[in-house]
C-alpha cells in the first residue's frame, strides 16, 4: 500500500514537471531528432545503393532509439542524484522510510512512461523521415526493452554510488553516456560483448524490429543471457551503490556537493 | 514523560587529509517526550553532526541513538517513521513544485496518501500564512516563505520527533516569529518532541526550556535555561566607583580573571566581574582599598542567555575540559 502511494506520487510529480517544463521536453525531442537526421544523412551518403542499406538503416534507427532509452534511464539515476544533492533535497529523500533506492526505483518507473512516450515519438519521426518502417510488435518488444533498461539502471546505480562518494565525477558521467552508444550497438559475434550491460537485449530488440522475429522465435540461450546480464548488473549496481552510500554516511559526505 | 531520544556515547571523527578530525566525543543525552530542547554550540562544535546522526544520515564511530526505542542506524525504516527533519533550511523542498505539490509529495514520501493529510496540509498552510502562495513554485518564494514551507513539509505527517537545524537562520523578524509560534504549538498542543540547533539566542530564550551546549565535540552543559541564567546571575556583579582608578590599579585589576573595567563618560567607572570564586572579589576590594577608592554600589548583574553561552563556551576553550557545573538535565 505504502509503495503504491509512493509510486503514485512519483508519477504525479513527473507529469507535473513535464507539463511545467513542456518546452524543455520539446527542445530535447527536437535536438535528438536533428542529431538523428544528421546521422541519417551521413549514413545515406555512405551506404545508399548498397545491398545492406535497408538493414543497416533499420539497425541505425533501432540503435538510436535504444540509446535514447539507455541514456534517459542512466541520466535519471546519475544526474538526478547530482541535482538532488546540489539542491539539498537528497537528505530529505534519504529520510523516507521507503529508503532512497526504492524512492529512485519508483521515480525511474514513473519516468519510464515518459521515456517510452519520447522514444515512441522519435521512432515515429525517424521512420517517417527515412521511409524505413520497422516491426513494432509490443508483446515481443516490451520485455526485451526492459531487459535492456534493467542492466543500464544497474550501471546508473554504480555511477550514482561513486558520485555520492567522490562527488565531482560529472566528466565520467558524460563519457559513460556516450559509451552507451557502443553498448547498444555492439555486435554479439565478438563474444565478450555479450557480457556488456544490455548488449544482448539490444541485439534481440534488433532481431524483432529489423528481422521481424517474434519473441518465441528468438534463441532461448540468448534470451537467458540477456536475463542473466540484467539481473547481474542490477545486483552489482545496487551492491556498489549501497557500499558507497554506507561509506558516504561514515565519512559524513552524503548530502554534500 | 518517557524518553523518546536517547543518545549514548556518541563519538565521531572525520578524515581530513591524513588526520582524523574529532567532531563528537562520547556525547550522551536523553530527551523526554514533549520536550523542546535547544542544541547550542559555536560553529564547528559538532551540532550538525549530532543531528545528522540522530536522523540516521551520518554513522557514528561509536555509540548509538534510539528514537522511540528504535536504533537509528540498525532500524532505519522504523526510526524514519518516527521523525521528520529540516536539515538544510530552505533547501529541503522541490523548487520546481508549488507549495501544495511539495506538501502532497512529501506526505507520500512518508507513506501517507495526500487525501488523508489534506486537513493537516490546510492547517499548516493557514498557520504559516502560506495561503496566498499555495500555487506558487517554491523557487519563486522568498527565503522566509521557503523556510516556512520546509518546516510545513517536515510537519505534514504525524511523527513524534522533529529535528531542526538552524530553523530561523537568515529569516526576517516576522517569519522567525511565525516559526517560533509554530514550534510552540507543535510541542505544547501536539505533544511532539523538538530538538533544534540554532545560534539565535532569542529563539532559545523564547521557546526552549532546556539547552544542551556542545563545544569541541563534547557536552559542556545540559540544563534548564532558567537554571543557567540563575547560576550566572548569582555569579555576576557590577562594582560602581565614584572616583577614578590609578593606572597601577587598572593594571592590577586587569590581571584578575573575568574582571572588566569600564570607563564611561556618563556613568563613571565600573567593574564587571564574573565570579569563579569569591577570591576575585576580595582581590579587587584589596586593590581598591589601597587608594581608598570609594565604591558607590555593588549590584548583582542582569545576564542574558548569550552571555551565559559565551561564558560557558569561552571557559571550555580555556580549560580544555568540561565545566564543573555541567549536569544532565
XYZ file of C-alpha atoms in Angstrom:
586
model
C 0.000 0.000 0.000
C 2.779 2.392 1.008
C 4.721 1.568 -2.147
C 1.679 2.317 -4.279
C 1.340 5.722 -2.622
C 4.993 6.429 -3.382
C 4.632 5.281 -6.993
C 1.536 7.445 -7.494
C 3.387 10.429 -6.037
C 6.355 9.886 -8.352
C 4.126 9.511 -11.433
C 2.230 12.669 -10.490
C 5.465 14.602 -9.930
C 6.894 13.504 -13.274
C 3.730 14.606 -15.090
C 3.616 17.931 -13.264
C 7.235 18.568 -14.234
C 6.575 17.515 -17.824
C 3.629 19.912 -18.054
C 5.543 22.710 -16.350
C 8.645 22.285 -18.472
C 6.981 21.144 -21.688
C 9.190 23.336 -23.846
C 12.247 21.635 -22.361
C 10.719 18.324 -23.419
C 10.073 19.666 -26.904
C 13.603 21.079 -27.048
C 15.034 17.686 -26.072
C 12.899 15.989 -28.682
C 13.925 18.424 -31.399
C 17.634 18.095 -30.544
C 17.527 14.296 -30.626
C 15.606 14.350 -33.896
C 18.048 16.758 -35.555
C 21.018 14.641 -34.414
C 19.334 11.595 -35.928
C 18.744 13.412 -39.222
C 22.435 14.273 -39.403
C 23.363 10.642 -38.730
C 20.860 9.501 -41.334
C 22.193 11.894 -43.984
C 25.734 10.738 -43.272
C 24.692 7.097 -43.485
C 22.778 7.638 -46.726
C 25.809 9.321 -48.253
C 27.952 6.306 -47.411
C 25.621 3.354 -47.914
C 22.961 4.381 -50.418
C 22.658 1.855 -53.229
C 24.377 -0.970 -51.372
C 22.647 -4.285 -50.562
C 22.865 -3.686 -46.824
C 21.302 -0.218 -46.952
C 17.827 -1.259 -45.691
C 19.043 -3.497 -42.867
C 21.728 -1.010 -41.859
C 19.199 1.810 -41.760
C 16.887 -0.326 -39.637
C 19.752 -1.024 -37.247
C 20.622 2.687 -37.142
C 17.052 3.605 -36.184
C 16.784 0.860 -33.567
C 20.235 1.623 -32.153
C 19.431 5.316 -31.871
C 16.096 4.610 -30.160
C 17.719 2.193 -27.724
C 20.482 4.687 -26.981
C 17.829 7.285 -26.080
C 16.210 4.745 -23.773
C 19.501 3.778 -22.179
C 20.684 7.361 -21.832
C 17.487 8.602 -20.186
C 17.371 5.776 -17.633
C 21.065 6.258 -16.875
C 20.665 10.015 -16.542
C 17.580 9.553 -14.400
C 19.777 7.967 -11.741
C 23.140 9.671 -12.013
C 22.132 13.239 -12.921
C 19.063 13.256 -10.696
C 21.222 12.258 -7.771
C 23.639 15.075 -8.521
C 20.795 17.597 -8.785
C 19.093 16.341 -5.648
C 22.302 16.683 -3.674
C 23.042 20.118 -5.157
C 19.538 21.370 -4.401
C 19.647 19.998 -0.843
C 16.804 17.535 -1.310
C 18.883 14.345 -1.181
C 18.914 14.078 2.598
C 15.127 14.501 2.706
C 14.749 11.647 0.242
C 17.067 9.567 2.394
C 14.765 10.238 5.307
C 11.881 8.483 3.611
C 11.084 5.222 5.398
C 10.993 3.567 1.956
C 14.744 4.082 1.520
C 16.473 6.018 -1.232
C 16.802 3.085 -3.631
C 13.058 2.428 -3.635
C 12.318 6.145 -3.990
C 14.656 6.265 -7.002
C 13.377 2.998 -8.478
C 9.811 4.298 -8.384
C 10.888 7.558 -9.973
C 12.517 5.511 -12.752
C 9.320 3.523 -13.269
C 7.311 6.741 -13.328
C 9.797 8.268 -15.746
C 9.688 5.174 -17.924
C 6.191 6.070 -19.124
C 7.541 9.405 -20.319
C 10.667 7.804 -21.752
C 8.556 5.350 -23.727
C 6.495 8.287 -24.963
C 9.565 10.256 -26.029
C 11.213 7.222 -27.668
C 7.982 6.331 -29.481
C 7.629 9.867 -30.859
C 11.228 9.903 -32.047
C 10.854 6.433 -33.535
C 7.788 7.566 -35.468
C 9.609 10.691 -36.644
C 12.638 8.608 -37.710
C 10.537 6.091 -39.625
C 8.540 8.836 -41.357
C 11.692 10.756 -42.288
C 13.593 7.754 -43.647
C 10.703 5.771 -45.095
C 12.033 2.676 -43.305
C 9.202 1.151 -41.275
C 10.106 -1.344 -38.563
C 8.235 -4.124 -36.814
C 6.519 -2.731 -33.702
C 5.412 -5.958 -32.040
C 4.928 -4.693 -28.476
C 4.444 -8.179 -26.979
C 7.972 -9.045 -28.062
C 9.493 -5.609 -27.586
C 8.374 -4.572 -24.096
C 10.092 -7.436 -22.185
C 13.231 -7.092 -24.303
C 13.426 -3.342 -23.757
C 13.031 -3.948 -20.029
C 15.928 -6.428 -20.234
C 17.941 -3.649 -21.847
C 16.986 -0.992 -19.300
C 17.475 -3.025 -16.122
C 21.258 -3.513 -16.536
C 21.621 0.125 -17.630
C 19.836 1.092 -14.398
C 22.432 -1.064 -12.613
C 25.164 0.912 -14.380
C 23.421 4.121 -13.301
C 23.430 2.944 -9.682
C 27.168 2.172 -9.900
C 27.909 5.685 -11.175
C 25.370 7.181 -8.745
C 27.083 5.465 -5.836
C 30.503 6.673 -6.954
C 29.060 10.155 -7.240
C 27.753 10.091 -3.663
C 31.216 9.147 -2.501
C 33.535 11.087 -4.795
C 31.218 13.979 -5.767
C 32.807 15.664 -8.761
C 32.630 12.955 -11.391
C 30.438 14.718 -13.959
C 33.017 14.265 -16.709
C 32.965 10.494 -16.158
C 29.158 10.549 -16.235
C 29.273 12.287 -19.614
C 31.824 9.853 -21.031
C 29.767 6.841 -19.916
C 26.711 8.421 -21.543
C 28.463 8.199 -24.913
C 29.923 4.766 -24.182
C 26.302 3.630 -24.000
C 26.213 4.041 -27.790
C 28.779 1.252 -28.008
C 26.860 -0.862 -25.536
C 23.595 -0.753 -27.527
C 25.103 -1.154 -30.999
C 27.909 -3.624 -30.250
C 27.616 -6.869 -32.274
C 27.370 -10.010 -30.175
C 29.546 -12.110 -32.504
C 32.692 -10.694 -30.852
C 31.957 -12.971 -27.914
C 32.959 -10.767 -24.990
C 30.385 -8.126 -25.924
C 27.567 -10.343 -24.633
C 28.825 -9.529 -21.143
C 28.240 -5.798 -21.599
C 25.158 -4.376 -19.855
C 22.215 -4.549 -22.253
C 24.130 -5.566 -25.385
C 22.430 -8.963 -25.726
C 18.987 -7.448 -25.093
C 19.730 -4.756 -27.648
C 20.666 -7.446 -30.196
C 17.343 -9.213 -29.531
C 15.400 -5.971 -29.958
C 17.058 -5.548 -33.361
C 16.045 -9.105 -34.240
C 12.424 -8.230 -33.502
C 12.315 -4.803 -35.094
C 14.577 -5.251 -38.119
C 14.395 -9.004 -38.802
C 10.737 -9.146 -37.732
C 11.210 -12.124 -35.407
C 8.572 -12.912 -32.769
C 9.828 -13.279 -29.185
C 9.226 -17.052 -29.157
C 11.371 -17.434 -32.261
C 14.430 -15.925 -30.556
C 17.153 -18.330 -29.364
C 16.360 -19.096 -25.732
C 20.078 -19.106 -24.843
C 20.350 -15.509 -25.990
C 17.212 -14.561 -24.093
C 18.563 -16.282 -20.988
C 21.894 -14.480 -21.381
C 20.088 -11.132 -21.612
C 18.156 -12.010 -18.459
C 21.271 -13.105 -16.561
C 23.137 -9.936 -17.559
C 20.151 -7.806 -16.494
C 19.998 -9.412 -13.055
C 23.790 -9.404 -12.684
C 24.267 -5.694 -13.488
C 21.267 -4.651 -11.407
C 22.513 -6.548 -8.352
C 26.065 -5.312 -8.924
C 24.795 -1.737 -9.241
C 22.709 -1.957 -6.089
C 25.547 -3.571 -4.132
C 28.060 -0.908 -5.180
C 25.523 1.842 -4.529
C 24.832 0.522 -1.002
C 28.555 0.215 -0.331
C 29.230 3.785 -1.485
C 26.199 5.058 0.429
C 27.448 3.415 3.607
C 30.919 4.862 3.154
C 29.433 8.301 2.470
C 27.420 8.050 5.688
C 30.521 7.043 7.615
C 32.558 9.900 6.163
C 29.616 12.332 6.585
C 29.560 13.228 2.886
C 26.085 12.043 1.947
C 24.413 15.375 1.322
C 27.487 17.413 0.492
C 28.140 18.681 -3.018
C 7.094 11.513 30.378
C 9.069 8.724 28.678
C 12.394 9.074 26.923
C 11.971 9.449 23.155
C 15.505 10.398 22.042
C 18.349 8.534 23.638
C 21.947 9.228 22.571
C 24.578 7.012 24.181
C 28.352 7.605 23.998
C 28.319 9.047 20.512
C 31.775 9.630 19.074
C 32.526 10.718 15.543
C 35.674 11.647 13.667
C 36.027 12.761 10.055
C 39.006 12.115 7.822
C 40.886 15.281 6.839
C 43.943 14.755 4.696
C 45.995 12.244 6.663
C 44.496 13.049 10.034
C 41.113 12.482 11.624
C 39.233 15.474 12.995
C 37.164 14.859 16.085
C 33.577 16.044 15.714
C 31.954 14.399 18.742
C 33.395 12.649 21.754
C 31.284 10.382 23.933
C 28.175 12.509 23.765
C 25.224 11.175 25.741
C 21.872 12.771 26.448
C 18.189 11.995 26.642
C 15.163 13.941 25.510
C 11.780 13.251 27.008
C 8.572 13.070 25.015
C 7.079 16.544 24.565
C 10.304 18.407 25.337
C 11.655 21.294 23.271
C 15.422 21.276 23.544
C 17.958 23.681 22.057
C 21.272 22.221 20.956
C 23.742 25.098 21.043
C 27.396 25.500 20.283
C 29.817 27.629 18.294
C 30.469 26.881 14.619
C 32.194 23.534 14.231
C 31.185 22.371 17.703
C 29.526 19.215 16.378
C 25.826 20.220 16.430
C 25.051 19.385 12.805
C 26.940 16.099 13.055
C 24.850 15.258 16.109
C 21.510 15.987 14.432
C 22.547 14.074 11.315
C 23.472 11.081 13.455
C 20.062 11.326 15.124
C 18.427 11.490 11.686
C 20.389 8.402 10.587
C 22.271 10.282 7.860
C 25.725 10.024 9.402
C 27.069 6.860 11.002
C 28.711 7.299 14.405
C 32.139 5.715 15.005
C 30.908 4.623 18.379
C 27.693 4.723 20.375
C 24.076 4.626 19.304
C 20.946 6.714 19.068
C 17.448 5.439 19.682
C 14.277 7.192 18.614
C 11.183 5.861 20.360
C 13.156 2.717 21.145
C 14.415 2.114 17.594
C 18.102 2.249 16.738
C 18.559 4.925 14.057
C 21.335 3.004 12.314
C 20.127 -0.594 12.588
C 16.380 0.058 12.285
C 16.370 2.936 9.835
C 12.946 2.358 8.296
C 11.184 2.192 11.650
C 13.084 5.178 13.014
C 12.255 7.286 9.975
C 8.551 6.705 10.588
C 9.037 8.413 13.950
C 10.886 11.544 12.938
C 10.998 14.412 10.484
C 13.821 16.852 9.997
C 14.684 20.122 8.342
C 18.425 19.996 7.877
C 19.156 22.350 5.023
C 16.798 25.214 5.838
C 15.047 26.444 2.726
C 16.746 23.823 0.538
C 14.741 20.846 1.810
C 11.999 21.281 -0.791
C 11.491 20.658 -4.515
C 11.996 24.045 -6.124
C 10.027 23.369 -9.333
C 6.940 22.221 -7.364
C 4.344 24.529 -5.813
C 3.696 24.808 -2.076
C 0.749 22.395 -2.264
C 2.543 19.963 -4.566
C 5.531 19.868 -2.213
C 3.316 19.087 0.760
C 1.461 16.362 -1.141
C 4.681 14.825 -2.439
C 6.471 14.732 0.902
C 3.416 13.272 2.633
C 3.579 10.416 0.111
C 7.308 10.105 0.653
C 6.497 9.313 4.279
C 3.862 6.800 3.184
C 0.733 8.926 3.696
C -1.699 9.444 0.807
C -2.206 13.203 0.245
C -6.013 12.948 0.647
C -5.527 11.534 4.149
C -3.453 14.541 5.264
C -5.450 17.207 3.414
C -6.770 18.721 6.650
C -3.270 18.823 8.057
C -1.966 20.476 4.875
C -4.711 23.129 5.040
C -3.907 23.753 8.706
C -0.173 24.148 8.051
C -0.770 26.441 5.094
C -3.025 28.629 7.188
C -0.850 28.549 10.312
C 2.275 29.548 8.403
C 0.496 32.204 6.330
C 1.138 30.457 3.036
C -2.467 30.720 1.743
C -1.663 33.198 -0.996
C 1.305 31.149 -2.171
C -0.335 27.720 -2.391
C 0.042 27.542 -6.170
C 3.384 29.315 -6.392
C 6.505 27.256 -7.088
C 8.969 27.048 -4.219
C 11.602 28.647 -6.447
C 9.548 31.855 -6.600
C 9.045 32.169 -2.837
C 11.082 34.426 -0.575
C 13.655 32.762 1.673
C 11.371 33.126 4.675
C 8.475 31.506 2.815
C 10.741 28.698 1.614
C 11.893 28.041 5.148
C 8.302 28.001 6.374
C 7.429 25.559 3.595
C 10.372 23.342 4.604
C 9.009 23.305 8.152
C 5.496 22.531 6.890
C 6.915 19.670 4.805
C 8.521 18.218 7.948
C 5.241 18.540 9.844
C 2.919 17.248 7.142
C 2.742 13.758 8.610
C 2.185 12.977 12.235
C 5.559 11.915 13.645
C 6.502 12.300 17.306
C 10.000 13.769 16.818
C 11.072 16.847 14.877
C 14.733 17.715 14.298
C 15.572 21.215 13.071
C 18.979 22.529 12.072
C 19.026 26.339 12.270
C 15.292 26.853 11.589
C 15.415 30.662 11.722
C 18.764 31.276 10.032
C 18.587 34.290 7.739
C 14.895 34.979 8.373
C 13.223 38.322 8.867
C 11.687 39.053 12.268
C 8.125 38.259 11.169
C 8.956 34.871 9.638
C 11.131 33.939 12.622
C 8.220 34.796 14.905
C 5.813 32.619 12.907
C 8.217 29.689 13.040
C 8.681 30.239 16.750
C 4.903 30.146 17.315
C 4.544 27.090 15.131
C 7.182 25.235 17.142
C 5.468 26.119 20.386
C 2.177 24.761 19.011
C 3.911 21.613 17.843
C 5.262 20.946 21.327
C 2.567 22.239 23.629
C -0.565 21.390 21.609
C 0.533 18.397 19.554
C 2.860 16.978 22.213
C 5.681 16.411 19.751
C 9.344 16.465 20.729
C 11.574 19.065 19.104
C 15.356 19.181 19.087
C 16.749 22.234 17.349
C 20.186 23.649 16.724
C 20.494 27.394 16.485
C 22.645 30.439 17.104
C 19.535 32.523 17.702
C 19.556 33.061 21.470
C 16.271 34.985 21.344
C 14.626 31.918 19.864
C 16.136 29.684 22.531
C 15.174 32.073 25.328
C 11.631 32.317 23.971
C 10.841 28.668 23.396
C 13.435 26.238 24.752
C 13.077 25.364 28.427
C 16.230 23.251 28.198
C 19.537 23.639 26.363
C 22.404 21.322 25.632
C 25.606 23.186 24.834
C 28.218 21.368 22.793
C 31.739 22.645 22.348
C 34.663 20.917 20.682
C 32.587 17.785 20.337
C 31.634 17.438 23.968
C 28.602 18.389 26.001
C 29.663 21.193 28.297
C 26.243 21.984 29.724
C 22.886 20.278 29.770
C 20.434 22.192 31.931
C 17.273 24.218 32.025
C 17.681 27.755 30.701
C 16.304 29.280 33.890
C 18.877 27.368 35.985
C 21.726 28.605 33.820
C 20.514 32.195 33.986
C 20.101 31.987 37.754
C 23.507 30.393 38.179
C 25.275 33.043 36.126
C 23.227 35.877 37.580
C 24.355 34.850 41.060
C 27.945 34.980 39.907
C 27.924 38.281 38.023
C 28.435 41.584 39.807
C 28.984 45.205 38.862
C 31.060 47.408 41.170
C 30.373 51.096 40.620
C 33.042 53.589 41.766
C 32.665 57.269 42.477
C 36.196 58.256 41.541
C 38.810 57.146 39.040
C 41.319 54.330 39.179
C 45.042 54.877 39.107
C 46.911 53.333 36.241
C 48.510 50.881 38.696
C 45.068 49.856 39.968
C 43.817 49.409 36.399
C 46.797 47.256 35.597
C 46.324 45.080 38.673
C 42.569 44.669 38.155
C 43.078 43.714 34.534
C 45.112 40.749 35.788
C 42.125 39.429 37.758
C 40.311 36.773 35.776
C 36.865 37.742 34.441
C 37.116 41.354 35.586
C 36.423 44.085 33.038
C 36.918 47.794 33.719
C 34.572 50.235 32.005
C 35.369 53.955 31.859
C 32.090 55.550 30.895
C 31.945 59.340 30.476
C 28.369 59.495 31.750
C 28.240 56.661 34.259
C 31.763 56.944 35.659
C 33.985 53.945 36.361
C 32.587 50.492 36.946
C 33.969 46.975 37.043
C 32.060 43.958 35.720
C 33.037 40.825 37.492
C 32.082 37.259 36.808
C 33.000 35.264 39.866
C 34.599 31.881 39.597
C 35.141 32.088 43.345
C 34.777 34.836 45.937
C 38.587 35.285 45.897
C 38.394 37.505 42.810
C 36.032 39.897 44.617
C 38.309 40.117 47.667
C 41.372 40.737 45.456
C 39.599 43.620 43.716
C 38.389 45.069 47.026
C 42.007 44.948 48.289
C 43.235 46.773 45.185
C 40.547 49.445 45.610
C 41.306 49.806 49.332
C 44.949 50.682 48.599
C 44.000 54.118 47.306
C 40.778 54.351 49.260
C 38.813 54.332 46.033
C 35.194 54.812 47.106
C 32.701 52.153 45.999
C 29.288 53.620 45.201
C 27.458 50.307 44.842
C 27.814 46.550 44.268
C 24.965 45.147 42.183
C 24.104 41.687 41.006
C 24.039 41.907 37.229
C 21.228 41.053 34.838
C 22.543 38.405 32.476
C 21.169 37.126 29.191
C 21.479 33.739 27.583
C 24.009 34.963 25.067
C 26.394 35.952 27.866
C 25.835 32.602 29.554
C 26.595 30.832 26.297
C 29.763 32.852 25.718
C 30.879 32.260 29.284
C 30.389 28.518 29.020
C 31.957 28.153 25.615
C 34.793 30.557 26.421
C 35.650 28.785 29.639
C 35.615 25.398 27.941
C 38.084 26.752 25.413
C 40.426 27.981 28.132
C 40.289 24.875 30.261
C 40.062 22.284 27.533
C 37.845 20.296 29.907
C 34.105 20.215 30.549
C 32.773 22.666 33.109
C 32.436 21.540 36.634
C 28.790 22.620 36.650
C 27.863 20.503 33.642
C 24.965 18.331 34.626
C 22.403 16.146 32.969
C 19.050 17.754 32.771
